[in-house]
Amino acid sequence: AMRAIVGEMTLDELFHNRNKINDYILKNLEGAARSWGIQVFRYEVTEVNTDEKIHQAMDKQAVAERKRREDILGAEALKKSLILESEGKKQKLINESEGVKIEQINMAEGRAQSLILEATAQRETKKLLAEGEAMSLEIVGKALKSD
C-alpha cells in the first residue's frame, strides 16, 4: 500500500502530504486487518529519510524557486516603476499642453481687447475730426452769410 501511494507522488508531495499517505495506508490496513479481528485506529508516517543526493537536489530546487520568485518580483517592480514613470511623463505633457493652451487663449483675448480699444479710439478720432470739420464749415458758412 505504501509503495503504491508513494510511487504516485512527487518528492515534494511526499514531504508535504504525509496526511494523504497516512489516510491511504490506514484505509488499506483497516480492510486487511478487519478479517483478523484487528481494528486500526491510526497510522502515521513520522519521518521520510532520503539520501544526501536527494537533499542536495531539493536544496537546489528550493534555491531555484526562491530565485524565480525574486526575479518575478523584480520584474513586477520594474514594470510598475516604468508604468508610473510613463504616467508621470504623460501627465507632465498634458499639464504643459494645457498651460500653452491657456497662454494662447490669454494672448488672443489680449489682442482682441487691443483691437477693440484701437477701433474705439479710431472711431472717436474720426468723430472728433468730423465734428471739428463740421464746426469749421459752420463758421465758414456763417462768415459767408454775413458778407
Tab-separated table of N, CA and C in Angstrom:
chain	number	residue	atom	x	y	z
A	1	ALA	N	0.828	-1.191	0.000
A	1	ALA	CA	0.000	0.000	0.000
A	1	ALA	C	0.869	1.249	0.000
A	2	MET	N	1.946	1.228	0.789
A	2	MET	CA	2.797	2.410	0.874
A	2	MET	C	3.505	2.635	-0.462
A	3	ARG	N	3.990	1.584	-1.076
A	3	ARG	CA	4.678	1.739	-2.356
A	3	ARG	C	3.723	2.262	-3.425
A	4	ALA	N	2.491	1.849	-3.366
A	4	ALA	CA	1.517	2.290	-4.368
A	4	ALA	C	1.282	3.791	-4.266
A	5	ILE	N	1.070	4.290	-3.067
A	5	ILE	CA	0.785	5.723	-2.915
A	5	ILE	C	2.045	6.547	-3.112
A	6	VAL	N	3.183	6.090	-2.591
A	6	VAL	CA	4.432	6.840	-2.718
A	6	VAL	C	4.880	6.883	-4.177
A	7	GLY	N	4.637	5.833	-4.913
A	7	GLY	CA	5.021	5.781	-6.327
A	7	GLY	C	4.268	6.782	-7.189
A	8	GLU	N	3.104	7.220	-6.739
A	8	GLU	CA	2.298	8.178	-7.488
A	8	GLU	C	2.611	9.627	-7.139
A	9	MET	N	3.471	9.839	-6.149
A	9	MET	CA	3.713	11.201	-5.646
A	9	MET	C	5.086	11.708	-6.083
A	10	THR	N	5.166	13.022	-6.211
A	10	THR	CA	6.476	13.640	-6.417
A	10	THR	C	7.160	13.734	-5.057
A	11	LEU	N	8.443	14.064	-5.081
A	11	LEU	CA	9.181	14.153	-3.830
A	11	LEU	C	8.611	15.244	-2.920
A	12	ASP	N	8.251	16.388	-3.510
A	12	ASP	CA	7.651	17.459	-2.706
A	12	ASP	C	6.342	17.002	-2.072
A	13	GLU	N	5.516	16.312	-2.853
A	13	GLU	CA	4.245	15.824	-2.316
A	13	GLU	C	4.492	14.822	-1.196
A	14	LEU	N	5.519	14.008	-1.344
A	14	LEU	CA	5.852	13.028	-0.322
A	14	LEU	C	6.164	13.711	1.012
A	15	PHE	N	6.915	14.804	0.958
A	15	PHE	CA	7.279	15.504	2.190
A	15	PHE	C	6.141	16.348	2.755
A	16	HIS	N	5.310	16.881	1.878
A	16	HIS	CA	4.287	17.832	2.333
A	16	HIS	C	2.901	17.224	2.498
A	17	ASN	N	2.692	16.027	2.011
A	17	ASN	CA	1.353	15.420	2.095
A	17	ASN	C	1.387	14.098	2.858
A	18	ARG	N	2.042	14.091	4.006
A	18	ARG	CA	2.099	12.850	4.789
A	18	ARG	C	0.712	12.441	5.260
A	19	ASN	N	-0.171	13.403	5.459
A	19	ASN	CA	-1.545	13.056	5.876
A	19	ASN	C	-2.240	12.221	4.810
A	20	LYS	N	-2.005	12.542	3.567
A	20	LYS	CA	-2.610	11.772	2.464
A	20	LYS	C	-2.081	10.334	2.490
A	21	ILE	N	-0.790	10.189	2.728
A	21	ILE	CA	-0.195	8.850	2.814
A	21	ILE	C	-0.796	8.110	4.005
A	22	ASN	N	-0.851	8.790	5.141
A	22	ASN	CA	-1.399	8.170	6.354
A	22	ASN	C	-2.819	7.680	6.131
A	23	ASP	N	-3.656	8.519	5.538
A	23	ASP	CA	-5.061	8.142	5.297
A	23	ASP	C	-5.158	6.946	4.356
A	24	TYR	N	-4.361	6.954	3.301
A	24	TYR	CA	-4.410	5.871	2.313
A	24	TYR	C	-3.993	4.545	2.947
A	25	ILE	N	-2.900	4.563	3.687
A	25	ILE	CA	-2.412	3.329	4.312
A	25	ILE	C	-3.387	2.866	5.392
A	26	LEU	N	-3.938	3.793	6.172
A	26	LEU	CA	-4.902	3.439	7.217
A	26	LEU	C	-6.105	2.714	6.622
A	27	LYS	N	-6.637	3.218	5.526
A	27	LYS	CA	-7.794	2.575	4.893
A	27	LYS	C	-7.440	1.169	4.415
A	28	ASN	N	-6.257	1.014	3.837
A	28	ASN	CA	-5.845	-0.312	3.360
A	28	ASN	C	-5.589	-1.271	4.518
A	29	LEU	N	-4.992	-0.777	5.603
A	29	LEU	CA	-4.758	-1.631	6.774
A	29	LEU	C	-6.068	-2.045	7.427
A	30	GLU	N	-7.004	-1.113	7.530
A	30	GLU	CA	-8.303	-1.433	8.132
A	30	GLU	C	-8.972	-2.568	7.383
A	31	GLY	N	-8.948	-2.481	6.045
A	31	GLY	CA	-9.583	-3.533	5.241
A	31	GLY	C	-8.901	-4.877	5.426
A	32	ALA	N	-7.573	-4.887	5.455
A	32	ALA	CA	-6.843	-6.150	5.585
A	32	ALA	C	-6.928	-6.707	7.012
A	33	ALA	N	-6.899	-5.842	8.018
A	33	ALA	CA	-6.864	-6.290	9.414
A	33	ALA	C	-8.243	-6.680	9.938
A	34	ARG	N	-9.297	-6.191	9.329
A	34	ARG	CA	-10.660	-6.454	9.810
A	34	ARG	C	-10.975	-7.956	9.818
A	35	SER	N	-10.505	-8.658	8.801
A	35	SER	CA	-10.794	-10.089	8.729
A	35	SER	C	-10.087	-10.858	9.852
A	36	TRP	N	-9.087	-10.330	10.463
A	36	TRP	CA	-8.388	-10.954	11.578
A	36	TRP	C	-8.933	-10.478	12.913
A	37	GLY	N	-9.862	-9.538	12.882
A	37	GLY	CA	-10.449	-9.033	14.111
A	37	GLY	C	-9.635	-7.898	14.728
A	38	ILE	N	-8.774	-7.314	13.938
A	38	ILE	CA	-7.962	-6.202	14.421
A	38	ILE	C	-8.550	-4.903	13.881
A	39	GLN	N	-8.612	-3.923	14.761
A	39	GLN	CA	-9.106	-2.614	14.343
A	39	GLN	C	-7.946	-1.622	14.423
A	40	VAL	N	-7.682	-0.943	13.284
A	40	VAL	CA	-6.593	0.035	13.220
A	40	VAL	C	-7.210	1.426	13.376
A	41	PHE	N	-6.722	2.169	14.385
A	41	PHE	CA	-7.251	3.499	14.650
A	41	PHE	C	-6.409	4.609	14.021
A	42	ARG	N	-5.130	4.319	13.913
A	42	ARG	CA	-4.263	5.400	13.448
A	42	ARG	C	-3.022	4.813	12.806
A	43	TYR	N	-2.556	5.495	11.772
A	43	TYR	CA	-1.288	5.164	11.124
A	43	TYR	C	-0.607	6.485	10.812
A	44	GLU	N	0.664	6.583	11.124
A	44	GLU	CA	1.335	7.860	10.904
A	44	GLU	C	2.746	7.644	10.380
A	45	VAL	N	3.042	8.326	9.270
A	45	VAL	CA	4.407	8.407	8.764
A	45	VAL	C	5.009	9.613	9.458
A	46	THR	N	5.993	9.388	10.287
A	46	THR	CA	6.563	10.487	11.075
A	46	THR	C	7.783	11.096	10.421
A	47	GLU	N	8.470	10.317	9.610
A	47	GLU	CA	9.698	10.832	9.026
A	47	GLU	C	9.959	10.143	7.699
A	48	VAL	N	10.488	10.908	6.755
A	48	VAL	CA	10.874	10.350	5.464
A	48	VAL	C	12.368	10.584	5.327
A	49	ASN	N	13.109	9.505	5.231
A	49	ASN	CA	14.565	9.595	5.111
A	49	ASN	C	14.971	9.427	3.648
A	50	THR	N	15.822	10.308	3.199
A	50	THR	CA	16.342	10.220	1.829
A	50	THR	C	17.858	10.299	1.880
A	51	ASP	N	18.501	9.969	0.783
A	51	ASP	CA	19.961	10.040	0.772
A	51	ASP	C	20.427	11.477	0.519
A	52	GLU	N	21.698	11.719	0.623
A	52	GLU	CA	22.281	13.063	0.540
A	52	GLU	C	22.042	13.704	-0.835
A	53	LYS	N	22.098	12.919	-1.898
A	53	LYS	CA	21.903	13.471	-3.244
A	53	LYS	C	20.503	14.065	-3.393
A	54	ILE	N	19.533	13.416	-2.812
A	54	ILE	CA	18.168	13.925	-2.894
A	54	ILE	C	18.051	15.219	-2.094
A	55	HIS	N	18.685	15.266	-0.925
A	55	HIS	CA	18.680	16.511	-0.140
A	55	HIS	C	19.339	17.649	-0.911
A	56	GLN	N	20.450	17.351	-1.571
A	56	GLN	CA	21.133	18.375	-2.367
A	56	GLN	C	20.246	18.843	-3.519
A	57	ALA	N	19.589	17.899	-4.177
A	57	ALA	CA	18.699	18.256	-5.279
A	57	ALA	C	17.539	19.104	-4.778
A	58	MET	N	17.003	18.753	-3.610
A	58	MET	CA	15.896	19.533	-3.050
A	58	MET	C	16.359	20.934	-2.673
A	59	ASP	N	17.576	21.031	-2.128
A	59	ASP	CA	18.113	22.349	-1.789
A	59	ASP	C	18.289	23.192	-3.046
A	60	LYS	N	18.814	22.596	-4.115
A	60	LYS	CA	18.975	23.323	-5.382
A	60	LYS	C	17.624	23.772	-5.918
A	61	GLN	N	16.640	22.890	-5.805
A	61	GLN	CA	15.299	23.226	-6.275
A	61	GLN	C	14.729	24.377	-5.462
A	62	ALA	N	14.936	24.368	-4.148
A	62	ALA	CA	14.422	25.446	-3.295
A	62	ALA	C	15.114	26.766	-3.629
A	63	VAL	N	16.440	26.711	-3.852
A	63	VAL	CA	17.175	27.922	-4.222
A	63	VAL	C	16.674	28.448	-5.562
A	64	ALA	N	16.464	27.548	-6.514
A	64	ALA	CA	15.971	27.953	-7.832
A	64	ALA	C	14.576	28.565	-7.733
A	65	GLU	N	13.736	28.006	-6.896
A	65	GLU	CA	12.374	28.536	-6.714
A	65	GLU	C	12.416	29.929	-6.087
A	66	ARG	N	13.273	30.101	-5.072
A	66	ARG	CA	13.410	31.429	-4.460
A	66	ARG	C	13.938	32.443	-5.472
A	67	LYS	N	14.902	32.026	-6.289
A	67	LYS	CA	15.464	32.907	-7.324
A	67	LYS	C	14.385	33.267	-8.340
A	68	ARG	N	13.571	32.287	-8.724
A	68	ARG	CA	12.480	32.539	-9.686
A	68	ARG	C	11.494	33.555	-9.110
A	69	ARG	N	11.121	33.378	-7.841
A	69	ARG	CA	10.195	34.322	-7.205
A	69	ARG	C	10.813	35.712	-7.109
A	70	GLU	N	12.102	35.756	-6.788
A	70	GLU	CA	12.808	37.040	-6.707
A	70	GLU	C	12.831	37.728	-8.065
A	71	ASP	N	13.094	36.951	-9.125
A	71	ASP	CA	13.110	37.515	-10.479
A	71	ASP	C	11.732	38.046	-10.866
A	72	ILE	N	10.696	37.308	-10.503
A	72	ILE	CA	9.329	37.742	-10.825
A	72	ILE	C	9.006	39.029	-10.077
A	73	LEU	N	9.347	39.075	-8.791
A	73	LEU	CA	9.081	40.291	-8.017
A	73	LEU	C	9.859	41.473	-8.566
A	74	GLY	N	11.117	41.232	-8.958
A	74	GLY	CA	11.923	42.306	-9.548
A	74	GLY	C	11.331	42.799	-10.854
A	75	ALA	N	10.875	41.871	-11.684
A	75	ALA	CA	10.274	42.251	-12.964
A	75	ALA	C	8.975	43.026	-12.739
A	76	GLU	N	8.176	42.587	-11.775
A	76	GLU	CA	6.928	43.294	-11.486
A	76	GLU	C	7.203	44.695	-10.946
A	77	ALA	N	8.224	44.810	-10.099
A	77	ALA	CA	8.579	46.129	-9.555
A	77	ALA	C	9.068	47.050	-10.674
A	78	LEU	N	9.881	46.516	-11.577
A	78	LEU	CA	10.367	47.307	-12.715
A	78	LEU	C	9.209	47.739	-13.594
A	79	LYS	N	8.287	46.818	-13.845
A	79	LYS	CA	7.113	47.128	-14.663
A	79	LYS	C	6.306	48.261	-14.029
A	80	LYS	N	6.047	48.165	-12.737
A	80	LYS	CA	5.280	49.211	-12.055
A	80	LYS	C	6.023	50.536	-12.095
A	81	SER	N	7.339	50.470	-11.918
A	81	SER	CA	8.144	51.690	-11.956
A	81	SER	C	8.065	52.341	-13.334
A	82	LEU	N	8.198	51.537	-14.394
A	82	LEU	CA	8.129	52.087	-15.750
A	82	LEU	C	6.743	52.655	-16.057
A	83	ILE	N	5.709	51.980	-15.574
A	83	ILE	CA	4.345	52.470	-15.790
A	83	ILE	C	4.153	53.806	-15.078
A	84	LEU	N	4.600	53.891	-13.828
A	84	LEU	CA	4.454	55.145	-13.081
A	84	LEU	C	5.252	56.263	-13.737
A	85	GLU	N	6.443	55.947	-14.204
A	85	GLU	CA	7.261	56.959	-14.881
A	85	GLU	C	6.570	57.428	-16.159
A	86	SER	N	6.023	56.487	-16.910
A	86	SER	CA	5.314	56.821	-18.149
A	86	SER	C	4.087	57.677	-17.852
A	87	GLU	N	3.335	57.311	-16.824
A	87	GLU	CA	2.153	58.091	-16.463
A	87	GLU	C	2.551	59.494	-16.009
A	88	GLY	N	3.679	59.596	-15.321
A	88	GLY	CA	4.172	60.903	-14.900
A	88	GLY	C	4.529	61.773	-16.092
A	89	LYS	N	5.211	61.182	-17.088
A	89	LYS	CA	5.566	61.931	-18.297
A	89	LYS	C	4.306	62.354	-19.049
A	90	LYS	N	3.345	61.450	-19.115
A	90	LYS	CA	2.080	61.752	-19.791
A	90	LYS	C	1.386	62.922	-19.108
A	91	GLN	N	1.302	62.876	-17.786
A	91	GLN	CA	0.640	63.948	-17.044
A	91	GLN	C	1.388	65.261	-17.211
A	92	LYS	N	2.718	65.198	-17.256
A	92	LYS	CA	3.527	66.403	-17.463
A	92	LYS	C	3.202	67.024	-18.816
A	93	LEU	N	3.124	66.177	-19.863
A	93	LEU	CA	2.789	66.694	-21.199
A	93	LEU	C	1.386	67.294	-21.230
A	94	ILE	N	0.449	66.647	-20.558
A	94	ILE	CA	-0.921	67.178	-20.509
A	94	ILE	C	-0.915	68.539	-19.824
A	95	ASN	N	-0.221	68.633	-18.688
A	95	ASN	CA	-0.168	69.906	-17.960
A	95	ASN	C	0.496	71.001	-18.800
A	96	GLU	N	1.592	70.666	-19.470
A	96	GLU	CA	2.275	71.658	-20.309
A	96	GLU	C	1.378	72.093	-21.462
A	97	SER	N	0.680	71.131	-22.056
A	97	SER	CA	-0.219	71.437	-23.169
A	97	SER	C	-1.341	72.365	-22.718
A	98	GLU	N	-1.908	72.084	-21.551
A	98	GLU	CA	-2.973	72.946	-21.032
A	98	GLU	C	-2.433	74.342	-20.735
A	99	GLY	N	-1.198	74.395	-20.249
A	99	GLY	CA	-0.586	75.698	-19.990
A	99	GLY	C	-0.406	76.497	-21.269
A	100	VAL	N	0.061	75.837	-22.340
A	100	VAL	CA	0.223	76.515	-23.633
A	100	VAL	C	-1.133	76.978	-24.156
A	101	LYS	N	-2.144	76.134	-24.008
A	101	LYS	CA	-3.497	76.482	-24.469
A	101	LYS	C	-4.007	77.722	-23.737
A	102	ILE	N	-3.861	77.734	-22.416
A	102	ILE	CA	-4.312	78.891	-21.634
A	102	ILE	C	-3.539	80.139	-22.047
A	103	GLU	N	-2.244	79.986	-22.261
A	103	GLU	CA	-1.427	81.123	-22.685
A	103	GLU	C	-1.908	81.669	-24.031
A	104	GLN	N	-2.197	80.767	-24.972
A	104	GLN	CA	-2.663	81.200	-26.295
A	104	GLN	C	-4.033	81.879	-26.190
A	105	ILE	N	-4.912	81.351	-25.356
A	105	ILE	CA	-6.234	81.973	-25.163
A	105	ILE	C	-6.065	83.370	-24.584
A	106	ASN	N	-5.215	83.488	-23.570
A	106	ASN	CA	-4.983	84.802	-22.961
A	106	ASN	C	-4.398	85.782	-23.979
A	107	MET	N	-3.461	85.329	-24.804
A	107	MET	CA	-2.860	86.197	-25.821
A	107	MET	C	-3.934	86.642	-26.819
A	108	ALA	N	-4.795	85.711	-27.255
A	108	ALA	CA	-5.841	86.045	-28.222
A	108	ALA	C	-6.836	87.032	-27.613
A	109	GLU	N	-7.210	86.803	-26.361
A	109	GLU	CA	-8.129	87.737	-25.706
A	109	GLU	C	-7.488	89.113	-25.568
A	110	GLY	N	-6.199	89.138	-25.272
A	110	GLY	CA	-5.484	90.414	-25.179
A	110	GLY	C	-5.445	91.138	-26.512
A	111	ARG	N	-5.179	90.397	-27.598
A	111	ARG	CA	-5.186	91.010	-28.937
A	111	ARG	C	-6.567	91.528	-29.295
A	112	ALA	N	-7.602	90.732	-28.947
A	112	ALA	CA	-8.973	91.152	-29.255
A	112	ALA	C	-9.314	92.442	-28.520
A	113	GLN	N	-8.965	92.511	-27.251
A	113	GLN	CA	-9.239	93.735	-26.483
A	113	GLN	C	-8.438	94.911	-27.041
A	114	SER	N	-7.209	94.640	-27.447
A	114	SER	CA	-6.376	95.697	-28.027
A	114	SER	C	-7.005	96.229	-29.313
A	115	LEU	N	-7.481	95.315	-30.175
A	115	LEU	CA	-8.121	95.732	-31.430
A	115	LEU	C	-9.395	96.526	-31.161
A	116	ILE	N	-10.165	96.096	-30.162
A	116	ILE	CA	-11.392	96.823	-29.817
A	116	ILE	C	-11.047	98.231	-29.342
A	117	LEU	N	-10.046	98.341	-28.495
A	117	LEU	CA	-9.638	99.654	-27.996
A	117	LEU	C	-9.112	100.544	-29.129
A	118	GLU	N	-8.330	99.965	-30.055
A	118	GLU	CA	-7.819	100.732	-31.196
A	118	GLU	C	-8.979	101.205	-32.084
A	119	ALA	N	-9.934	100.303	-32.340
A	119	ALA	CA	-11.074	100.661	-33.179
A	119	ALA	C	-11.905	101.758	-32.505
A	120	THR	N	-12.101	101.632	-31.209
A	120	THR	CA	-12.848	102.654	-30.469
A	120	THR	C	-12.116	103.988	-30.547
A	121	ALA	N	-10.802	103.943	-30.372
A	121	ALA	CA	-10.010	105.185	-30.431
A	121	ALA	C	-10.073	105.795	-31.824
A	122	GLN	N	-9.973	104.968	-32.852
A	122	GLN	CA	-10.055	105.490	-34.227
A	122	GLN	C	-11.431	106.096	-34.492
A	123	ARG	N	-12.483	105.430	-34.029
A	123	ARG	CA	-13.839	105.949	-34.209
A	123	ARG	C	-13.983	107.295	-33.515
A	124	GLU	N	-13.496	107.380	-32.282
A	124	GLU	CA	-13.574	108.641	-31.547
A	124	GLU	C	-12.754	109.726	-32.250
A	125	THR	N	-11.600	109.344	-32.781
A	125	THR	CA	-10.771	110.317	-33.501
A	125	THR	C	-11.498	110.836	-34.730
A	126	LYS	N	-12.079	109.911	-35.519
A	126	LYS	CA	-12.819	110.310	-36.719
A	126	LYS	C	-14.022	111.181	-36.345
A	127	LYS	N	-14.681	110.794	-35.265
A	127	LYS	CA	-15.843	111.556	-34.814
A	127	LYS	C	-15.427	112.981	-34.440
A	128	LEU	N	-14.346	113.097	-33.694
A	128	LEU	CA	-13.869	114.418	-33.296
A	128	LEU	C	-13.419	115.235	-34.515
A	129	LEU	N	-12.737	114.581	-35.466
A	129	LEU	CA	-12.316	115.274	-36.690
A	129	LEU	C	-13.529	115.750	-37.488
A	130	ALA	N	-14.529	114.847	-37.581
A	130	ALA	CA	-15.743	115.210	-38.316
A	130	ALA	C	-16.454	116.368	-37.632
A	131	GLU	N	-16.545	116.329	-36.314
A	131	GLU	CA	-17.179	117.422	-35.584
A	131	GLU	C	-16.392	118.726	-35.774
A	132	GLY	N	-15.050	118.562	-35.778
A	132	GLY	CA	-14.214	119.753	-35.994
A	132	GLY	C	-14.426	120.337	-37.380
A	133	GLU	N	-14.527	119.482	-38.391
A	133	GLU	CA	-14.774	119.953	-39.758
A	133	GLU	C	-16.154	120.589	-39.876
A	134	ALA	N	-17.123	119.928	-39.203
A	134	ALA	CA	-18.478	120.489	-39.241
A	134	ALA	C	-18.508	121.872	-38.618
A	135	MET	N	-17.810	122.041	-37.524
A	135	MET	CA	-17.764	123.354	-36.872
A	135	MET	C	-17.050	124.370	-37.778
A	136	SER	N	-15.975	123.875	-38.426
A	136	SER	CA	-15.252	124.782	-39.337
A	136	SER	C	-16.152	125.206	-40.487
A	137	LEU	N	-16.880	124.261	-41.051
A	137	LEU	CA	-17.782	124.578	-42.158
A	137	LEU	C	-18.897	125.517	-41.701
A	138	GLU	N	-19.369	125.284	-40.513
A	138	GLU	CA	-20.426	126.142	-39.980
A	138	GLU	C	-19.908	127.577	-39.813
A	139	ILE	N	-18.696	127.692	-39.327
A	139	ILE	CA	-18.079	129.020	-39.132
A	139	ILE	C	-17.885	129.686	-40.485
A	140	VAL	N	-17.398	128.911	-41.448
A	140	VAL	CA	-17.174	129.476	-42.795
A	140	VAL	C	-18.525	129.860	-43.379
A	141	GLY	N	-19.539	128.976	-43.192
A	141	GLY	CA	-20.859	129.281	-43.724
A	141	GLY	C	-21.452	130.527	-43.102
A	142	LYS	N	-21.279	130.729	-41.814
A	142	LYS	CA	-21.784	131.916	-41.143
A	142	LYS	C	-21.028	133.156	-41.653
A	143	ALA	N	-19.750	132.960	-41.856
A	143	ALA	CA	-18.951	134.094	-42.338
A	143	ALA	C	-19.371	134.491	-43.723
A	144	LEU	N	-19.709	133.540	-44.543
A	144	LEU	CA	-20.131	133.851	-45.901
A	144	LEU	C	-21.515	134.481	-45.900
A	145	LYS	N	-22.360	134.075	-45.036
A	145	LYS	CA	-23.704	134.659	-44.961
A	145	LYS	C	-23.633	136.094	-44.461
A	146	SER	N	-22.777	136.353	-43.611
A	146	SER	CA	-22.691	137.702	-43.085
A	146	SER	C	-22.022	138.637	-44.067
A	147	ASP	N	-21.391	138.221	-45.004
A	147	ASP	CA	-20.743	139.075	-46.015
A	147	ASP	C	-21.680	139.419	-47.038
